[in-house]
Short mmCIF file of C-alpha atoms and ligand atoms in Angstrom, two decimals:
data_model
loop_
_atom_site.label_atom_id
_atom_site.label_comp_id
_atom_site.label_asym_id
_atom_site.label_seq_id
_atom_site.Cartn_x
_atom_site.Cartn_y
_atom_site.Cartn_z
CA MET A 125 -12.49 -33.22 21.16
CA SER A 126 -12.52 -29.81 22.83
CA ALA A 127 -15.05 -27.38 22.03
CA ALA A 128 -12.63 -25.03 21.62
CA GLN A 129 -10.54 -26.85 18.82
CA LEU A 130 -11.54 -25.58 15.45
CA ARG A 131 -11.13 -28.49 12.17
CA ILE A 132 -9.58 -25.67 9.98
CA GLY A 133 -8.40 -27.03 5.84
CA VAL A 134 -5.78 -24.45 4.30
CA ALA A 135 -5.15 -24.24 1.12
CA CYS A 136 -2.35 -23.28 -0.39
CA PHE A 137 0.45 -23.13 -3.03
CA SER A 138 3.16 -26.02 -2.79
CA THR A 139 5.82 -23.69 -5.37
CA PHE A 140 8.45 -21.79 -4.11
CA GLY A 141 6.45 -18.48 -2.95
CA GLY A 142 5.33 -16.35 0.21
CA SER A 143 2.23 -17.32 0.13
CA GLY A 144 2.76 -21.29 0.34
CA VAL A 145 5.38 -19.71 3.74
CA ILE A 146 2.18 -17.34 5.27
CA ALA A 147 -0.29 -20.44 4.62
CA SER A 148 2.31 -23.61 6.19
CA GLU A 149 3.46 -21.03 9.03
CA THR A 150 0.06 -20.30 9.49
CA GLY A 151 -1.23 -23.49 9.58
CA MET A 152 1.68 -24.88 12.33
CA SER A 153 1.07 -22.23 14.78
CA MET A 154 -2.96 -22.85 14.54
CA ALA A 155 -1.96 -26.69 14.94
CA ARG A 156 0.19 -26.13 18.11
CA ARG A 157 -2.54 -24.29 19.47
CA GLY A 158 -4.31 -27.46 19.91
CA HIS A 159 -6.03 -27.00 16.00
CA ARG A 160 -6.74 -30.13 13.88
CA VAL A 161 -5.18 -28.27 10.43
CA ALA A 162 -5.63 -30.04 7.22
CA PHE A 163 -3.64 -28.78 4.25
CA PHE A 164 -4.69 -29.30 0.24
CA SER A 165 -2.43 -28.47 -2.41
CA ASP A 166 -0.93 -30.83 -5.07
CA LYS A 167 2.67 -31.38 -2.89
CA PRO A 168 3.90 -30.63 0.40
CA PRO A 169 4.58 -27.40 0.54
CA ALA A 170 8.54 -26.63 1.26
CA ARG A 171 8.09 -24.75 5.18
CA LEU A 172 5.59 -27.39 5.76
CA ASP A 173 6.64 -29.71 8.41
CA LEU A 174 4.05 -32.88 8.27
CA SER A 175 5.47 -33.93 11.27
CA CYS A 176 3.83 -31.64 13.79
CA PRO A 177 1.14 -32.96 15.63
CA ASN A 178 -1.91 -32.13 14.33
CA ILE A 179 -1.02 -31.61 11.04
CA SER A 180 -2.70 -33.54 8.03
CA PHE A 181 -2.36 -33.63 4.20
CA HIS A 182 -4.15 -34.05 1.22
CA ALA A 183 -2.66 -34.18 -1.81
CA VAL A 184 -5.05 -32.72 -4.92
CA ALA A 185 -4.17 -35.21 -7.61
CA ALA A 186 -5.50 -33.76 -11.14
CA LEU A 187 -8.51 -36.36 -12.54
CA ASP A 188 -7.31 -39.36 -14.14
CA TYR A 189 -9.30 -38.98 -17.09
CA PRO A 190 -8.31 -37.68 -20.56
CA VAL A 191 -11.60 -35.61 -21.22
CA PRO A 192 -10.87 -32.65 -19.13
CA ALA A 193 -7.12 -33.10 -19.68
CA GLU A 194 -5.16 -32.03 -16.87
CA ARG A 195 -6.68 -28.39 -15.86
CA SER A 196 -8.95 -30.07 -13.64
CA TYR A 197 -7.02 -28.92 -10.25
CA ALA A 198 -9.84 -26.39 -9.39
CA LEU A 199 -12.31 -29.73 -9.44
CA ALA A 200 -10.07 -31.55 -8.51
CA LEU A 201 -9.50 -29.46 -5.36
CA ALA A 202 -13.23 -29.05 -4.16
CA ALA A 203 -13.79 -32.82 -4.45
CA GLU A 204 -10.98 -33.49 -2.19
CA MET A 205 -12.64 -30.76 0.04
CA ILE A 206 -16.19 -32.65 0.92
CA GLU A 207 -13.95 -35.59 0.87
CA VAL A 208 -12.11 -33.89 3.95
CA ALA A 209 -14.65 -31.82 5.08
CA GLN A 210 -17.09 -34.47 5.44
CA ALA A 211 -14.48 -37.50 7.07
CA GLU A 212 -13.42 -34.54 9.68
CA ARG A 213 -16.29 -32.51 9.87
CA LEU A 214 -14.06 -29.21 9.08
CA ASP A 215 -15.23 -25.59 10.90
CA LEU A 216 -13.44 -23.62 8.35
CA LEU A 217 -11.61 -23.90 4.73
CA HIS A 218 -8.69 -20.92 4.81
CA VAL A 219 -7.50 -20.91 1.21
CA HIS A 220 -4.58 -18.88 -0.01
CA TYR A 221 -4.61 -17.31 -2.79
CA ALA A 222 -8.22 -16.54 -4.62
CA VAL A 223 -8.17 -18.39 -7.98
CA PRO A 224 -8.34 -21.30 -8.19
CA HIS A 225 -8.49 -21.93 -4.44
CA ALA A 226 -12.27 -19.43 -4.01
CA LEU A 227 -13.53 -21.20 -6.46
CA GLY A 228 -12.42 -25.01 -5.09
CA ALA A 229 -13.75 -23.91 -1.72
CA TYR A 230 -16.99 -22.04 -3.36
CA LEU A 231 -17.99 -25.39 -4.89
CA ALA A 232 -17.01 -27.36 -1.89
CA ARG A 233 -19.91 -25.33 -0.57
CA GLN A 234 -22.03 -26.07 -2.37
CA VAL A 235 -22.06 -29.56 -2.19
CA LEU A 236 -22.17 -29.68 0.70
CA GLY A 237 -24.89 -27.47 1.60
CA ALA A 238 -25.98 -26.45 5.33
CA VAL A 239 -22.52 -28.98 7.17
CA ALA A 240 -20.26 -26.71 4.86
CA PRO A 241 -17.44 -25.02 6.64
CA LYS A 242 -16.98 -21.18 6.29
CA VAL A 243 -14.30 -20.00 4.26
CA LEU A 244 -11.62 -17.59 4.55
CA ILE A 245 -9.65 -16.04 1.58
CA THR A 246 -6.37 -14.42 1.80
CA LEU A 247 -5.43 -12.66 -1.48
CA HIS A 248 -1.63 -12.67 -1.69
CA GLY A 249 -1.34 -10.59 -5.12
CA THR A 250 -1.06 -11.86 -8.54
CA ASP A 251 -4.50 -13.25 -8.10
CA VAL A 252 -5.39 -9.33 -7.89
CA THR A 253 -3.14 -7.80 -9.58
CA ARG A 254 -2.88 -9.85 -12.16
CA ILE A 255 -5.77 -12.49 -12.56
CA GLY A 256 -7.90 -10.18 -11.30
CA ALA A 257 -7.49 -7.45 -13.52
CA ASN A 258 -7.64 -9.49 -16.00
CA PRO A 259 -10.94 -8.66 -18.53
CA LYS A 260 -11.57 -12.44 -18.73
CA PHE A 261 -11.00 -13.69 -15.05
CA SER A 262 -12.06 -10.19 -12.78
CA SER A 263 -16.00 -11.21 -12.56
CA LEU A 264 -14.70 -15.25 -12.14
CA THR A 265 -12.37 -14.08 -8.96
CA ARG A 266 -14.87 -11.30 -7.84
CA PHE A 267 -17.47 -14.04 -7.62
CA ALA A 268 -15.10 -16.92 -5.81
CA VAL A 269 -14.09 -13.40 -3.56
CA LEU A 270 -17.34 -12.31 -2.54
CA ALA A 271 -19.10 -15.63 -1.95
CA GLY A 272 -16.31 -16.34 1.06
CA ASP A 273 -17.28 -15.47 4.84
CA ALA A 274 -14.64 -12.91 5.09
CA ILE A 275 -11.02 -11.78 3.27
CA THR A 276 -7.70 -10.86 4.43
CA ALA A 277 -4.69 -8.57 2.83
CA PRO A 278 -1.19 -8.98 3.49
CA SER A 279 -0.82 -5.32 3.12
CA ARG A 280 -3.16 -2.07 2.60
CA TRP A 281 -2.30 -1.50 -1.08
CA LEU A 282 -3.56 -4.18 -1.90
CA ALA A 283 -7.00 -3.89 -0.63
CA GLU A 284 -6.80 -1.12 -2.33
CA GLN A 285 -5.80 -3.00 -5.64
CA ALA A 286 -8.21 -5.44 -4.90
CA PHE A 287 -11.58 -2.99 -4.48
CA CYS A 288 -10.45 -1.78 -7.96
CA ASN A 289 -9.53 -4.35 -10.39
CA LEU A 290 -12.21 -6.85 -8.59
CA GLY A 291 -14.51 -4.22 -8.65
CA LEU A 292 -15.27 -5.12 -5.21
CA PRO A 293 -18.56 -3.38 -3.28
CA ARG A 294 -16.70 -0.09 -1.43
CA GLU A 295 -18.89 -2.14 1.94
CA THR A 296 -16.71 -5.05 1.51
CA SER A 297 -14.67 -5.53 4.50
CA ILE A 298 -11.08 -6.66 3.59
CA GLU A 299 -9.19 -7.25 6.95
CA VAL A 300 -5.32 -6.20 6.22
CA ILE A 301 -3.23 -8.65 8.38
CA PRO A 302 0.36 -8.27 7.10
CA ASN A 303 3.09 -10.97 6.62
CA PHE A 304 5.50 -11.87 9.34
CA VAL A 305 8.44 -13.53 9.80
CA ASP A 306 9.65 -16.21 12.41
CA THR A 307 12.44 -14.19 13.98
CA GLN A 308 13.77 -17.18 16.04
CA ARG A 309 14.47 -18.80 13.13
CA PHE A 310 15.72 -15.39 10.68
CA ARG A 311 17.61 -13.70 12.96
CA VAL A 312 21.36 -11.77 12.98
CA VAL A 313 24.30 -14.34 13.00
CA ARG A 314 27.87 -12.28 13.02
CA ARG A 315 29.51 -13.61 10.81
CA GLU A 316 33.64 -13.29 10.46
CA ILE A 317 34.13 -11.84 6.76
CA ALA A 318 37.56 -14.10 5.43
CA SER A 319 37.69 -11.54 2.43
CA ALA A 320 37.01 -8.28 1.36
CA GLU A 321 33.92 -9.60 -0.03
CA ARG A 322 30.80 -9.17 0.19
CA VAL A 323 27.40 -10.58 -0.84
CA LEU A 324 24.36 -9.29 -2.03
CA THR A 325 21.23 -11.44 -2.30
CA HIS A 326 17.98 -11.99 -4.48
CA VAL A 327 15.47 -15.11 -3.37
CA SER A 328 12.29 -15.30 -5.76
CA ASN A 329 10.58 -17.42 -8.05
CA PHE A 330 12.08 -16.33 -11.05
CA ARG A 331 9.03 -14.69 -12.74
CA PRO A 332 9.17 -11.69 -15.15
CA LEU A 333 8.06 -9.30 -12.81
CA LYS A 334 10.60 -10.11 -10.49
CA ARG A 335 12.97 -8.16 -13.15
CA VAL A 336 15.46 -10.99 -11.79
CA GLU A 337 17.85 -9.70 -14.97
CA ASP A 338 18.02 -6.29 -13.26
CA VAL A 339 19.42 -7.69 -10.09
CA VAL A 340 22.53 -9.16 -12.73
CA ARG A 341 22.29 -5.70 -13.95
CA ILE A 342 22.67 -4.27 -10.90
CA PHE A 343 25.20 -6.86 -9.29
CA ALA A 344 27.15 -6.24 -12.66
CA ARG A 345 27.57 -2.12 -11.87
CA VAL A 346 28.31 -2.67 -8.39
CA ARG A 347 30.82 -5.52 -9.41
CA GLY A 348 32.66 -2.97 -11.65
CA GLU A 349 33.86 -0.85 -8.70
CA MET A 350 34.00 -3.70 -5.76
CA PRO A 351 34.86 -7.18 -4.41
CA VAL A 352 30.88 -8.60 -5.04
CA LYS A 353 29.17 -11.48 -5.63
CA LEU A 354 26.24 -12.31 -5.90
CA HIS A 355 24.00 -15.44 -4.28
CA LEU A 356 20.33 -16.03 -6.19
CA VAL A 357 17.61 -18.03 -4.74
CA GLY A 358 14.76 -19.96 -6.03
CA ASP A 359 13.61 -21.10 -9.47
CA GLY A 360 11.36 -20.55 -12.55
CA PRO A 361 10.65 -19.26 -15.91
CA GLU A 362 13.27 -16.51 -16.14
CA ARG A 363 16.61 -18.61 -14.65
CA PRO A 364 17.08 -19.48 -18.75
CA ARG A 365 17.61 -15.82 -19.32
CA VAL A 366 19.25 -15.13 -16.27
CA ASP A 367 21.58 -17.51 -16.81
CA GLY A 368 22.15 -16.07 -20.28
CA LEU A 369 22.60 -12.39 -18.92
CA VAL A 370 25.11 -13.56 -16.37
CA HIS A 371 27.36 -15.67 -18.86
CA SER A 372 27.43 -12.71 -21.40
CA LEU A 373 28.45 -10.12 -18.55
CA GLY A 374 31.53 -12.89 -17.82
CA LEU A 375 29.95 -12.93 -14.38
CA ALA A 376 29.60 -16.55 -13.74
CA GLY A 377 32.63 -17.31 -11.45
CA ALA A 378 31.18 -14.73 -9.09
CA VAL A 379 27.66 -16.04 -8.89
CA LYS A 380 26.01 -19.07 -7.25
CA PHE A 381 22.77 -20.07 -8.27
CA PHE A 382 21.05 -22.24 -5.18
CA GLY A 383 17.97 -22.97 -6.04
CA GLU A 384 14.88 -24.03 -4.30
CA GLY A 385 17.00 -26.55 -1.71
CA ALA A 386 18.68 -24.10 -0.17
CA ASP A 387 17.78 -23.40 3.53
CA VAL A 388 16.68 -18.91 2.39
CA ALA A 389 18.05 -18.20 6.15
CA GLU A 390 21.34 -19.16 6.19
CA VAL A 391 21.86 -17.59 2.75
CA LEU A 392 20.18 -14.22 4.13
CA GLN A 393 22.33 -14.64 6.98
CA GLY A 394 25.60 -14.71 5.00
CA SER A 395 24.40 -11.87 3.39
CA ASP A 396 24.73 -7.69 3.17
CA VAL A 397 22.51 -6.51 0.74
CA PHE A 398 19.20 -7.72 -0.30
CA LEU A 399 17.87 -7.39 -3.84
CA LEU A 400 13.76 -6.75 -4.85
CA PRO A 401 14.11 -5.03 -8.11
CA SER A 402 10.30 -6.54 -9.03
CA GLU A 403 7.66 -4.93 -11.40
CA THR A 404 4.80 -5.44 -8.38
CA GLU A 405 4.87 -7.01 -5.38
CA SER A 406 1.96 -6.87 -3.11
CA PHE A 407 4.14 -6.93 0.14
CA GLY A 408 7.40 -8.92 -0.66
CA LEU A 409 7.77 -11.69 2.25
CA GLY A 410 11.63 -12.66 0.99
CA ALA A 411 12.61 -8.65 1.68
CA LEU A 412 10.56 -8.65 5.24
CA GLU A 413 12.74 -12.18 6.11
CA ALA A 414 16.19 -10.70 4.90
CA MET A 415 15.17 -7.48 7.07
CA ALA A 416 14.33 -10.27 9.90
CA CYS A 417 18.73 -11.24 9.47
CA GLY A 418 19.76 -7.76 9.27
CA VAL A 419 20.06 -7.53 6.13
CA PRO A 420 18.71 -3.59 4.52
CA VAL A 421 17.14 -4.28 1.53
CA VAL A 422 17.66 -2.37 -1.97
CA ALA A 423 13.38 -2.92 -3.43
CA SER A 424 11.27 -1.28 -5.88
CA ASN A 425 9.71 1.63 -4.81
CA VAL A 426 6.24 -0.72 -5.90
CA GLY A 427 3.19 -1.88 -4.44
CA GLY A 428 2.90 -3.03 -0.72
CA LEU A 429 6.79 -2.76 -0.64
CA PRO A 430 7.20 0.63 0.97
CA GLU A 431 4.94 -0.30 3.96
CA VAL A 432 7.24 -3.04 4.66
CA VAL A 433 10.80 -0.90 3.82
CA LEU A 434 11.16 2.39 5.23
CA ASP A 435 13.43 4.09 2.14
CA GLY A 436 16.14 5.60 4.14
CA GLU A 437 16.03 3.53 6.95
CA THR A 438 15.68 -0.12 6.75
CA GLY A 439 17.65 0.18 2.56
CA PHE A 440 16.67 2.04 -0.46
CA LEU A 441 13.69 2.10 -3.14
CA ALA A 442 13.87 3.42 -6.33
CA PRO A 443 12.10 3.59 -9.21
CA VAL A 444 11.53 0.41 -11.28
CA GLY A 445 13.80 -0.39 -13.75
CA ASN A 446 15.82 1.38 -12.58
CA PRO A 447 19.20 -0.05 -11.49
CA ASP A 448 21.65 2.12 -12.27
CA GLU A 449 20.03 3.87 -8.93
CA MET A 450 19.75 0.98 -7.58
CA ALA A 451 23.64 0.01 -7.99
CA LYS A 452 23.88 3.32 -6.67
CA GLN A 453 22.00 2.61 -3.45
CA VAL A 454 23.82 -0.87 -2.84
CA ARG A 455 27.53 1.19 -3.21
CA ARG A 456 26.44 4.08 -0.57
CA LEU A 457 25.61 0.71 1.21
CA LEU A 458 28.83 -1.21 0.65
CA THR A 459 30.82 1.95 1.00
CA ASP A 460 29.54 3.49 4.26
CA GLU A 461 30.07 0.64 7.09
CA ASN A 462 28.21 2.89 10.04
CA LEU A 463 25.28 3.48 7.44
CA HIS A 464 24.71 -0.56 6.65
CA ALA A 465 25.34 -0.85 10.65
CA ARG A 466 22.36 1.75 10.98
CA MET A 467 20.32 0.33 8.25
CA SER A 468 20.71 -3.25 9.56
CA ARG A 469 20.10 -2.54 12.86
CA ALA A 470 16.87 -0.77 12.08
CA ALA A 471 15.49 -3.47 9.58
CA ARG A 472 15.89 -6.28 12.41
CA SER A 473 14.36 -3.95 14.99
CA ARG A 474 11.22 -3.46 12.05
CA ALA A 475 10.86 -7.11 11.70
CA GLU A 476 10.86 -7.86 15.30
CA THR A 477 8.15 -4.97 16.77
CA HIS A 478 5.99 -5.16 12.91
CA PHE A 479 6.24 -8.45 11.77
CA GLN A 480 6.26 -10.88 14.28
CA LEU A 481 4.59 -14.44 14.12
CA GLU A 482 2.75 -14.69 16.98
CA PRO A 483 0.76 -11.61 17.15
CA ALA A 484 -0.54 -12.10 13.15
CA VAL A 485 -1.40 -15.68 14.28
CA GLU A 486 -3.31 -14.15 16.75
CA ARG A 487 -4.94 -12.14 14.27
CA TYR A 488 -5.84 -14.74 12.00
CA HIS A 489 -7.09 -16.75 14.98
CA ALA A 490 -9.41 -14.03 15.73
CA VAL A 491 -11.27 -13.76 11.99
CA TYR A 492 -11.25 -17.66 12.49
CA ARG A 493 -13.21 -17.63 15.65
CA ARG A 494 -15.80 -14.66 14.27
CA VAL A 495 -16.50 -16.31 11.21
CA VAL A 496 -16.62 -19.96 12.92
CA GLY A 497 -19.08 -18.31 15.45
CA THR A 498 -21.35 -16.76 12.87
CA ARG A 499 -22.21 -21.06 12.09
CA ALA A 500 -25.20 -22.68 14.42
CA SER A 501 -22.37 -24.45 16.62
CA SER A 502 -18.85 -26.70 15.25
CA SER A 503 -19.00 -28.67 18.58
CA THR A 504 -22.18 -30.20 18.43
CA ARG A 505 -22.38 -31.40 14.49
O1 GMT B 797 0.82 -13.78 -6.03
C1 GMT B 797 1.79 -14.32 -6.90
O2 GMT B 797 2.58 -13.71 -7.01
C2 GMT B 797 2.65 -15.03 -5.54
C3 GMT B 797 2.92 -15.12 -4.35
C4 GMT B 797 3.37 -16.16 -3.90
O3 GMT B 797 3.15 -17.13 -3.55
O4 GMT B 797 4.55 -15.91 -3.31
O5 GMT B 797 3.57 -13.89 -3.90
C5 GMT B 797 2.39 -12.81 -3.46
O6 GMT B 797 2.66 -13.26 -1.76
C6 GMT B 797 3.41 -13.05 -1.20
C7 GMT B 797 2.89 -13.48 -0.41
O7 GMT B 797 1.36 -12.62 0.37
C8 GMT B 797 4.05 -11.70 -1.08
O8 GMT B 797 5.67 -11.80 -0.33
C9 GMT B 797 4.15 -11.18 -2.68
O9 GMT B 797 4.64 -10.20 -2.74
C10 GMT B 797 3.27 -11.46 -3.67
N1 GMT B 797 3.97 -11.36 -5.68
C11 GMT B 797 3.58 -10.52 -5.58
O10 GMT B 797 2.68 -9.64 -5.03
C12 GMT B 797 4.13 -10.38 -6.87
#
């Protein structure tokens, strides 16, 4: 093993969502650079390619014993991290989403003592805005986050929220490394439009904060005036309510549910406008992936979304819970070909100039080296 090669552990969610995508893409890119990367999750995240050289996967299986009940994921994660850190002599644990991953890393470090890996925590969103903002969990989250060696966040907005919600000391360093997109895979594909029917698309994990019912309401308003279809990608707790609304509005024939198995790039490449009317969003990776495919975005003017979508340039932003305004913006885009073409080009160009994969991974790489460089010697252990 070369002295420059790092042994990295990555903990992330396997569920449909941006943090698993960023964790997978970053880890695979590190592996392509020659580092060894061990992933920890309950099952492999969808975008993790296990056939990549230098990648291993370690399933975190909850303790098979009835007393602590099923909610022992943090303990099982710590146990798995301890075992793999010892066997692989990990230099670094990069944990995505504070709770329970940073806690698992903290526990593992306590057990491993002097040979423990360094820890980088990437905050993602509701770990700060929901769990961190909950008075019962805020101290625990703060403790776990401060116990790491470095902290990153995907937007300036989320970094600021971390100070407020977790009560982090002002001198805490949080590096903002914006999320990124593989612009080779998420690219513009010129399509033949067989009919005049346009396509609106939404991608999410259908949690209440995504306001997927607003997606349907926006769609219903637009469809009242022009031929248009709705493509919904993903799944989650709100799916039955969304289904119910679609049926009660008589829209079933015009709405397609793709579930979680769809090729997101392919669906986006067949879209005219991307909708993201969320209540909160630290970044909105789906919006960025749409932009990379040249699809203008209509989204809520909240959280880190204005750092991604430029209002009036790469799409439109509107107040949360205002389907009327968002429907108006969609209609503008669908009725003004020049405006749509201009925003489509600007969206792609913004994705290319500000949110490319390699520069972002390079920044993570620099953090890895800085953090690991502070230990005695990773290569001589
Ligand atoms: O924090 C969450 O809600 C989960 C997470 C995920 O796994 O999808 O989403 C957050 O992280 C993404 C990747 O950094 C961001 O693109 C999402 O905006 C963010 N979600 C929220 O802030 C609600």
